[in-house]
PDB file of C-alpha atoms in Angstrom:
ATOM      1  CA  GLN A 102       7.253  12.489   2.448  1.00  0.00           C
ATOM      2  CA  GLN A 103       5.516  12.760   5.813  1.00  0.00           C
ATOM      3  CA  ASN A 104       5.939  16.080   7.641  1.00  0.00           C
ATOM      4  CA  VAL A 105       5.126  16.096  11.362  1.00  0.00           C
ATOM      5  CA  GLN A 106       4.995  19.432  13.207  1.00  0.00           C
ATOM      6  CA  GLN A 107       4.536  20.054  16.927  1.00  0.00           C
ATOM      7  CA  SER A 108       3.408  23.151  18.785  1.00  0.00           C
ATOM      8  CA  PRO A 109       4.275  24.877  20.964  1.00  0.00           C
ATOM      9  CA  GLU A 110       8.056  24.316  21.095  1.00  0.00           C
ATOM     10  CA  SER A 111       8.034  24.728  24.856  1.00  0.00           C
ATOM     11  CA  LEU A 112       5.543  25.212  27.627  1.00  0.00           C
ATOM     12  CA  ILE A 113       5.792  26.235  31.267  1.00  0.00           C
ATOM     13  CA  VAL A 114       2.773  25.415  33.412  1.00  0.00           C
ATOM     14  CA  PRO A 115       1.998  25.520  37.150  1.00  0.00           C
ATOM     15  CA  GLU A 116       1.376  22.306  39.044  1.00  0.00           C
ATOM     16  CA  GLY A 117      -2.273  21.299  38.821  1.00  0.00           C
ATOM     17  CA  ALA A 118      -2.909  23.037  35.489  1.00  0.00           C
ATOM     18  CA  ARG A 119      -4.057  21.454  32.237  1.00  0.00           C
ATOM     19  CA  THR A 120      -1.357  21.059  29.562  1.00  0.00           C
ATOM     20  CA  SER A 121      -2.265  20.853  25.868  1.00  0.00           C
ATOM     21  CA  LEU A 122       0.137  19.758  23.140  1.00  0.00           C
ATOM     22  CA  ASN A 123      -0.514  19.745  19.399  1.00  0.00           C
ATOM     23  CA  CYS A 124       0.708  17.685  16.470  1.00  0.00           C
ATOM     24  CA  THR A 125      -0.070  18.064  12.778  1.00  0.00           C
ATOM     25  CA  PHE A 126       0.841  15.663  10.003  1.00  0.00           C
ATOM     26  CA  SER A 127       0.846  16.012   6.247  1.00  0.00           C
ATOM     27  CA  ASP A 128      -0.220  12.639   4.807  1.00  0.00           C
ATOM     28  CA  SER A 129      -3.932  11.819   5.039  1.00  0.00           C
ATOM     29  CA  ALA A 130      -3.132   8.090   4.603  1.00  0.00           C
ATOM     30  CA  SER A 131      -1.460   8.021   8.054  1.00  0.00           C
ATOM     31  CA  GLN A 132      -2.848   5.240  10.223  1.00  0.00           C
ATOM     32  CA  TYR A 133      -1.204   5.186  13.666  1.00  0.00           C
ATOM     33  CA  PHE A 134      -0.631   8.104  16.021  1.00  0.00           C
ATOM     34  CA  TRP A 135       1.553   8.090  19.108  1.00  0.00           C
ATOM     35  CA  TRP A 136       2.827  10.259  21.921  1.00  0.00           C
ATOM     36  CA  TYR A 137       6.199   9.430  23.473  1.00  0.00           C
ATOM     37  CA  ARG A 138       7.706  11.079  26.539  1.00  0.00           C
ATOM     38  CA  GLN A 139      11.410  11.553  27.184  1.00  0.00           C
ATOM     39  CA  HIS A 140      12.707  12.674  30.571  1.00  0.00           C
ATOM     40  CA  SER A 141      16.044  14.469  30.515  1.00  0.00           C
ATOM     41  CA  GLY A 142      18.914  12.089  29.771  1.00  0.00           C
ATOM     42  CA  LYS A 143      16.591   9.094  29.455  1.00  0.00           C
ATOM     43  CA  ALA A 144      15.220   6.950  26.640  1.00  0.00           C
ATOM     44  CA  PRO A 145      11.888   7.933  25.042  1.00  0.00           C
ATOM     45  CA  LYS A 146       8.961   5.848  26.331  1.00  0.00           C
ATOM     46  CA  ALA A 147       5.585   5.323  24.718  1.00  0.00           C
ATOM     47  CA  LEU A 148       2.844   7.224  26.523  1.00  0.00           C
ATOM     48  CA  MET A 149      -0.321   6.690  24.487  1.00  0.00           C
ATOM     49  CA  SER A 150      -1.540   5.809  21.015  1.00  0.00           C
ATOM     50  CA  ILE A 151      -4.730   6.217  18.992  1.00  0.00           C
ATOM     51  CA  PHE A 152      -5.665   4.512  15.736  1.00  0.00           C
ATOM     52  CA  SER A 153      -9.114   5.903  14.899  1.00  0.00           C
ATOM     53  CA  ASN A 154     -10.814   9.289  15.022  1.00  0.00           C
ATOM     54  CA  GLY A 155     -12.033  10.455  18.381  1.00  0.00           C
ATOM     55  CA  GLU A 156     -10.781  10.574  21.928  1.00  0.00           C
ATOM     56  CA  LYS A 157      -8.987   8.166  24.239  1.00  0.00           C
ATOM     57  CA  GLU A 158      -8.378   8.699  27.945  1.00  0.00           C
ATOM     58  CA  GLU A 159      -5.870   6.938  30.198  1.00  0.00           C
ATOM     59  CA  GLY A 160      -5.646   8.359  33.706  1.00  0.00           C
ATOM     60  CA  ARG A 161      -4.671  12.035  33.511  1.00  0.00           C
ATOM     61  CA  PHE A 162      -3.851  11.804  29.800  1.00  0.00           C
ATOM     62  CA  THR A 163      -6.243  12.237  26.847  1.00  0.00           C
ATOM     63  CA  ILE A 164      -5.541  11.987  23.124  1.00  0.00           C
ATOM     64  CA  HIS A 165      -7.784  13.578  20.493  1.00  0.00           C
ATOM     65  CA  LEU A 166      -7.452  12.614  16.811  1.00  0.00           C
ATOM     66  CA  ASN A 167      -9.061  14.383  13.864  1.00  0.00           C
ATOM     67  CA  LYS A 168      -7.776  12.789  10.668  1.00  0.00           C
ATOM     68  CA  ALA A 169      -9.717  15.178   8.414  1.00  0.00           C
ATOM     69  CA  SER A 170      -7.876  18.107  10.010  1.00  0.00           C
ATOM     70  CA  LEU A 171      -4.566  16.191   9.984  1.00  0.00           C
ATOM     71  CA  HIS A 172      -4.271  16.937  13.693  1.00  0.00           C
ATOM     72  CA  PHE A 173      -3.993  15.152  17.004  1.00  0.00           C
ATOM     73  CA  SER A 174      -3.367  16.416  20.485  1.00  0.00           C
ATOM     74  CA  LEU A 175      -2.375  15.343  23.979  1.00  0.00           C
ATOM     75  CA  HIS A 176      -3.959  16.842  27.094  1.00  0.00           C
ATOM     76  CA  ILE A 177      -2.592  16.361  30.586  1.00  0.00           C
ATOM     77  CA  ARG A 178      -4.978  16.998  33.447  1.00  0.00           C
ATOM     78  CA  ASP A 179      -3.622  18.055  36.875  1.00  0.00           C
ATOM     79  CA  SER A 180      -0.036  18.431  35.614  1.00  0.00           C
ATOM     80  CA  GLN A 181       2.699  17.295  38.014  1.00  0.00           C
ATOM     81  CA  PRO A 182       6.391  18.225  38.228  1.00  0.00           C
ATOM     82  CA  SER A 183       7.143  14.636  37.201  1.00  0.00           C
ATOM     83  CA  ASP A 184       5.417  15.406  33.860  1.00  0.00           C
ATOM     84  CA  SER A 185       8.298  17.764  33.012  1.00  0.00           C
ATOM     85  CA  ALA A 186       9.842  16.191  29.899  1.00  0.00           C
ATOM     86  CA  LEU A 187      10.166  16.357  26.120  1.00  0.00           C
ATOM     87  CA  TYR A 188       6.929  15.158  24.490  1.00  0.00           C
ATOM     88  CA  LEU A 189       7.306  13.664  21.021  1.00  0.00           C
ATOM     89  CA  CYS A 190       4.424  12.934  18.685  1.00  0.00           C
ATOM     90  CA  ALA A 191       4.867  10.255  16.031  1.00  0.00           C
ATOM     91  CA  VAL A 192       2.914   9.075  13.011  1.00  0.00           C
ATOM     92  CA  SER A 193       3.021   5.901  10.919  1.00  0.00           C
ATOM     93  CA  MET A 194       1.690   5.138   7.461  1.00  0.00           C
ATOM     94  CA  GLY A 195       1.417   1.406   8.164  1.00  0.00           C
ATOM     95  CA  TYR A 196       3.255  -1.758   7.269  1.00  0.00           C
ATOM     96  CA  ALA A 197       7.041  -1.532   7.297  1.00  0.00           C
ATOM     97  CA  GLN A 198       7.030   2.267   7.226  1.00  0.00           C
ATOM     98  CA  GLY A 199       8.508   3.047  10.625  1.00  0.00           C
ATOM     99  CA  LEU A 200       7.469   6.038  12.737  1.00  0.00           C
ATOM    100  CA  THR A 201       8.003   9.698  11.783  1.00  0.00           C
ATOM    101  CA  PHE A 202       8.554  11.886  14.828  1.00  0.00           C
ATOM    102  CA  GLY A 203       8.011  15.590  15.385  1.00  0.00           C
ATOM    103  CA  LEU A 204      10.700  17.818  16.913  1.00  0.00           C
ATOM    104  CA  GLY A 205       9.061  17.746  20.328  1.00  0.00           C
ATOM    105  CA  THR A 206       7.483  20.058  22.889  1.00  0.00           C
ATOM    106  CA  ARG A 207       9.467  20.653  26.055  1.00  0.00           C
ATOM    107  CA  VAL A 208       7.139  20.858  29.067  1.00  0.00           C
ATOM    108  CA  SER A 209       8.178  22.270  32.435  1.00  0.00           C
ATOM    109  CA  VAL A 210       5.761  21.989  35.363  1.00  0.00           C
ATOM    110  CA  PHE A 211       6.658  24.146  38.346  1.00  0.00           C
ATOM    111  CA  PRO A 212       5.389  23.531  41.905  1.00  0.00           C
TER     112      PRO A 212
ATOM    113  CA  GLY B 153      10.361  -7.674  30.320  1.00  0.00           C
ATOM    114  CA  GLY B 154      13.436  -7.014  28.262  1.00  0.00           C
ATOM    115  CA  ILE B 155      16.172  -4.530  27.711  1.00  0.00           C
ATOM    116  CA  ILE B 156      17.973  -2.802  24.870  1.00  0.00           C
ATOM    117  CA  THR B 157      21.691  -2.349  25.391  1.00  0.00           C
ATOM    118  CA  GLN B 158      23.615   0.156  23.335  1.00  0.00           C
ATOM    119  CA  THR B 159      27.416   0.278  23.272  1.00  0.00           C
ATOM    120  CA  PRO B 160      29.338   2.376  23.735  1.00  0.00           C
ATOM    121  CA  LYS B 161      27.431   5.003  25.774  1.00  0.00           C
ATOM    122  CA  PHE B 162      29.871   7.698  24.625  1.00  0.00           C
ATOM    123  CA  LEU B 163      31.828   7.612  21.361  1.00  0.00           C
ATOM    124  CA  ILE B 164      34.469  10.161  20.423  1.00  0.00           C
ATOM    125  CA  GLY B 165      35.963  10.116  16.948  1.00  0.00           C
ATOM    126  CA  GLN B 166      37.949  12.194  14.540  1.00  0.00           C
ATOM    127  CA  GLU B 167      36.449  13.871  11.506  1.00  0.00           C
ATOM    128  CA  GLY B 168      36.512  11.421   8.577  1.00  0.00           C
ATOM    129  CA  GLN B 169      36.792   8.367  10.817  1.00  0.00           C
ATOM    130  CA  LYS B 170      34.618   5.266  10.393  1.00  0.00           C
ATOM    131  CA  LEU B 171      32.730   4.543  13.620  1.00  0.00           C
ATOM    132  CA  THR B 172      30.450   1.673  14.654  1.00  0.00           C
ATOM    133  CA  LEU B 173      27.616   1.708  17.163  1.00  0.00           C
ATOM    134  CA  LYS B 174      26.108  -1.522  18.490  1.00  0.00           C
ATOM    135  CA  CYS B 175      22.684  -2.478  19.801  1.00  0.00           C
ATOM    136  CA  GLN B 176      21.457  -5.686  21.425  1.00  0.00           C
ATOM    137  CA  GLN B 177      17.881  -6.538  22.474  1.00  0.00           C
ATOM    138  CA  ASN B 178      16.572  -9.483  24.483  1.00  0.00           C
ATOM    139  CA  PHE B 179      12.854  -8.875  23.835  1.00  0.00           C
ATOM    140  CA  ASN B 180      13.000 -11.331  20.887  1.00  0.00           C
ATOM    141  CA  HIS B 181      11.494  -8.544  18.766  1.00  0.00           C
ATOM    142  CA  ASP B 182      11.464  -8.822  14.981  1.00  0.00           C
ATOM    143  CA  THR B 183      11.971  -5.156  14.073  1.00  0.00           C
ATOM    144  CA  MET B 184      14.853  -2.921  15.075  1.00  0.00           C
ATOM    145  CA  TYR B 185      15.536   0.748  14.349  1.00  0.00           C
ATOM    146  CA  TRP B 186      18.250   3.375  14.468  1.00  0.00           C
ATOM    147  CA  TYR B 187      17.203   6.966  15.119  1.00  0.00           C
ATOM    148  CA  ARG B 188      19.305  10.108  15.474  1.00  0.00           C
ATOM    149  CA  GLN B 189      18.377  12.822  17.992  1.00  0.00           C
ATOM    150  CA  ASP B 190      20.035  16.246  17.699  1.00  0.00           C
ATOM    151  CA  SER B 191      20.277  18.552  20.759  1.00  0.00           C
ATOM    152  CA  GLY B 192      17.211  17.310  22.644  1.00  0.00           C
ATOM    153  CA  LYS B 193      15.018  17.569  19.557  1.00  0.00           C
ATOM    154  CA  GLY B 194      12.955  15.050  17.631  1.00  0.00           C
ATOM    155  CA  LEU B 195      14.064  11.696  16.278  1.00  0.00           C
ATOM    156  CA  ARG B 196      14.964  11.051  12.632  1.00  0.00           C
ATOM    157  CA  LEU B 197      14.971   7.521  11.232  1.00  0.00           C
ATOM    158  CA  ILE B 198      18.286   6.336   9.816  1.00  0.00           C
ATOM    159  CA  TYR B 199      17.708   2.615   9.158  1.00  0.00           C
ATOM    160  CA  TYR B 200      15.340  -0.104  10.238  1.00  0.00           C
ATOM    161  CA  SER B 201      15.190  -3.856   9.824  1.00  0.00           C
ATOM    162  CA  ILE B 202      12.058  -6.030   9.980  1.00  0.00           C
ATOM    163  CA  THR B 203      13.959  -9.312  10.211  1.00  0.00           C
ATOM    164  CA  GLU B 204      17.454 -10.785  10.272  1.00  0.00           C
ATOM    165  CA  ASN B 205      19.471  -9.676   7.202  1.00  0.00           C
ATOM    166  CA  ASP B 206      16.777  -7.176   6.150  1.00  0.00           C
ATOM    167  CA  LEU B 207      17.640  -3.469   5.859  1.00  0.00           C
ATOM    168  CA  GLN B 208      15.316  -0.539   5.058  1.00  0.00           C
ATOM    169  CA  LYS B 209      16.573   3.026   4.591  1.00  0.00           C
ATOM    170  CA  GLY B 210      15.042   5.871   6.534  1.00  0.00           C
ATOM    171  CA  ASP B 211      15.071   9.561   5.634  1.00  0.00           C
ATOM    172  CA  LEU B 212      18.576  10.092   7.056  1.00  0.00           C
ATOM    173  CA  SER B 213      20.464   7.058   5.706  1.00  0.00           C
ATOM    174  CA  GLU B 214      23.079   8.920   3.640  1.00  0.00           C
ATOM    175  CA  GLY B 215      26.477   8.642   5.323  1.00  0.00           C
ATOM    176  CA  TYR B 216      25.466   5.564   7.328  1.00  0.00           C
ATOM    177  CA  ASP B 217      25.529   1.782   6.858  1.00  0.00           C
ATOM    178  CA  ALA B 218      23.686  -0.786   8.964  1.00  0.00           C
ATOM    179  CA  SER B 219      23.932  -4.504   9.575  1.00  0.00           C
ATOM    180  CA  ARG B 220      21.476  -7.030  11.069  1.00  0.00           C
ATOM    181  CA  GLU B 221      23.293 -10.359  11.159  1.00  0.00           C
ATOM    182  CA  LYS B 222      21.305 -11.756  14.096  1.00  0.00           C
ATOM    183  CA  LYS B 223      17.747 -11.183  15.273  1.00  0.00           C
ATOM    184  CA  SER B 224      19.004  -9.775  18.565  1.00  0.00           C
ATOM    185  CA  SER B 225      21.560  -7.299  17.242  1.00  0.00           C
ATOM    186  CA  PHE B 226      21.620  -4.284  14.945  1.00  0.00           C
ATOM    187  CA  SER B 227      24.720  -2.219  14.290  1.00  0.00           C
ATOM    188  CA  LEU B 228      25.138   1.199  12.702  1.00  0.00           C
ATOM    189  CA  THR B 229      28.298   2.469  11.011  1.00  0.00           C
ATOM    190  CA  VAL B 230      29.057   6.126  10.455  1.00  0.00           C
ATOM    191  CA  THR B 231      31.068   5.836   7.239  1.00  0.00           C
ATOM    192  CA  SER B 232      32.948   9.161   7.569  1.00  0.00           C
ATOM    193  CA  ALA B 233      32.239  11.106  10.762  1.00  0.00           C
ATOM    194  CA  GLN B 234      31.429  14.796  10.343  1.00  0.00           C
ATOM    195  CA  LYS B 235      31.235  17.524  12.988  1.00  0.00           C
ATOM    196  CA  ASN B 236      27.625  18.342  12.065  1.00  0.00           C
ATOM    197  CA  GLU B 237      26.454  14.875  13.031  1.00  0.00           C
ATOM    198  CA  MET B 238      27.255  15.081  16.702  1.00  0.00           C
ATOM    199  CA  ALA B 239      24.086  13.721  18.242  1.00  0.00           C
ATOM    200  CA  VAL B 240      22.575  10.954  20.347  1.00  0.00           C
ATOM    201  CA  PHE B 241      21.904   7.767  18.384  1.00  0.00           C
ATOM    202  CA  LEU B 242      18.962   5.761  19.691  1.00  0.00           C
ATOM    203  CA  CYS B 243      18.299   2.112  18.955  1.00  0.00           C
ATOM    204  CA  ALA B 244      14.773   0.755  19.307  1.00  0.00           C
ATOM    205  CA  SER B 245      12.854  -2.466  18.733  1.00  0.00           C
ATOM    206  CA  SER B 246       9.233  -3.460  18.237  1.00  0.00           C
ATOM    207  CA  PRO B 247       7.507  -6.850  18.255  1.00  0.00           C
ATOM    208  CA  ARG B 248       6.506  -7.409  14.649  1.00  0.00           C
ATOM    209  CA  THR B 249       6.526  -5.792  11.286  1.00  0.00           C
ATOM    210  CA  GLY B 250       7.385  -2.185  12.083  1.00  0.00           C
ATOM    211  CA  GLY B 251       3.964  -1.143  10.820  1.00  0.00           C
ATOM    212  CA  GLY B 252       3.494   1.532  13.445  1.00  0.00           C
ATOM    213  CA  ALA B 253       0.803  -0.148  15.545  1.00  0.00           C
ATOM    214  CA  GLU B 254       3.300  -1.522  18.069  1.00  0.00           C
ATOM    215  CA  THR B 255       5.166   0.233  20.841  1.00  0.00           C
ATOM    216  CA  LEU B 256       8.810   1.045  20.188  1.00  0.00           C
ATOM    217  CA  TYR B 257      11.175   0.250  23.045  1.00  0.00           C
ATOM    218  CA  PHE B 258      14.276   2.428  23.115  1.00  0.00           C
ATOM    219  CA  GLY B 259      17.783   2.012  24.430  1.00  0.00           C
ATOM    220  CA  SER B 260      19.426   4.817  26.382  1.00  0.00           C
ATOM    221  CA  GLY B 261      21.534   5.953  23.446  1.00  0.00           C
ATOM    222  CA  THR B 262      25.090   6.474  22.245  1.00  0.00           C
ATOM    223  CA  ARG B 263      26.309  10.072  22.359  1.00  0.00           C
ATOM    224  CA  LEU B 264      28.634  10.784  19.444  1.00  0.00           C
ATOM    225  CA  THR B 265      31.222  13.560  19.576  1.00  0.00           C
ATOM    226  CA  VAL B 266      33.349  14.358  16.520  1.00  0.00           C
ATOM    227  CA  LEU B 267      36.595  16.267  17.033  1.00  0.00           C
TER     228      LEU B 267
END
């Protein structure tokens, strides 16, 4: 059974700083890796995904994936107060397996 | 674009009561999901369905039933409500087979309170 762990549980960063979030997974056969973001009282929304080892950048956001280490991360450059949210990582094994989510990292960015 | 509508937004029931949550999507997506979120934490998969009349159990299916009678709708029944399952129930959909390569689109949730 897949086990997805996130660290840290919470993070407080000043506006303009770099934020780094971590996610580890237990099953080396995992294929798809996602970050979702959930603002308070709102629905989770997909932020970014990565399907092969390496790095992917979209605007201020970068994902790193290292399958051998069973680890992927999300980095936010120039953090903004609007980035304050619960960040959820998620992993899938493939066809008809659904997504397994971590417990989340709560990020607070103060001006 | 599309939308996922969950009803009701708030559901209050008595311990031991049978309660039903409903979800409708107009994306024309094949796969639909029910997740449970406790106290602003992560999501745990209860049931998902990759097509009409298909049901797949997630890790948290005990104590729940689901029904997918139409492509656009997916309902979840709490068979006997317990106080330790007060949570937000999130419905989601994705375009195809639920294989994990597609984005999940979530509804805004049903908050369950058990008295």
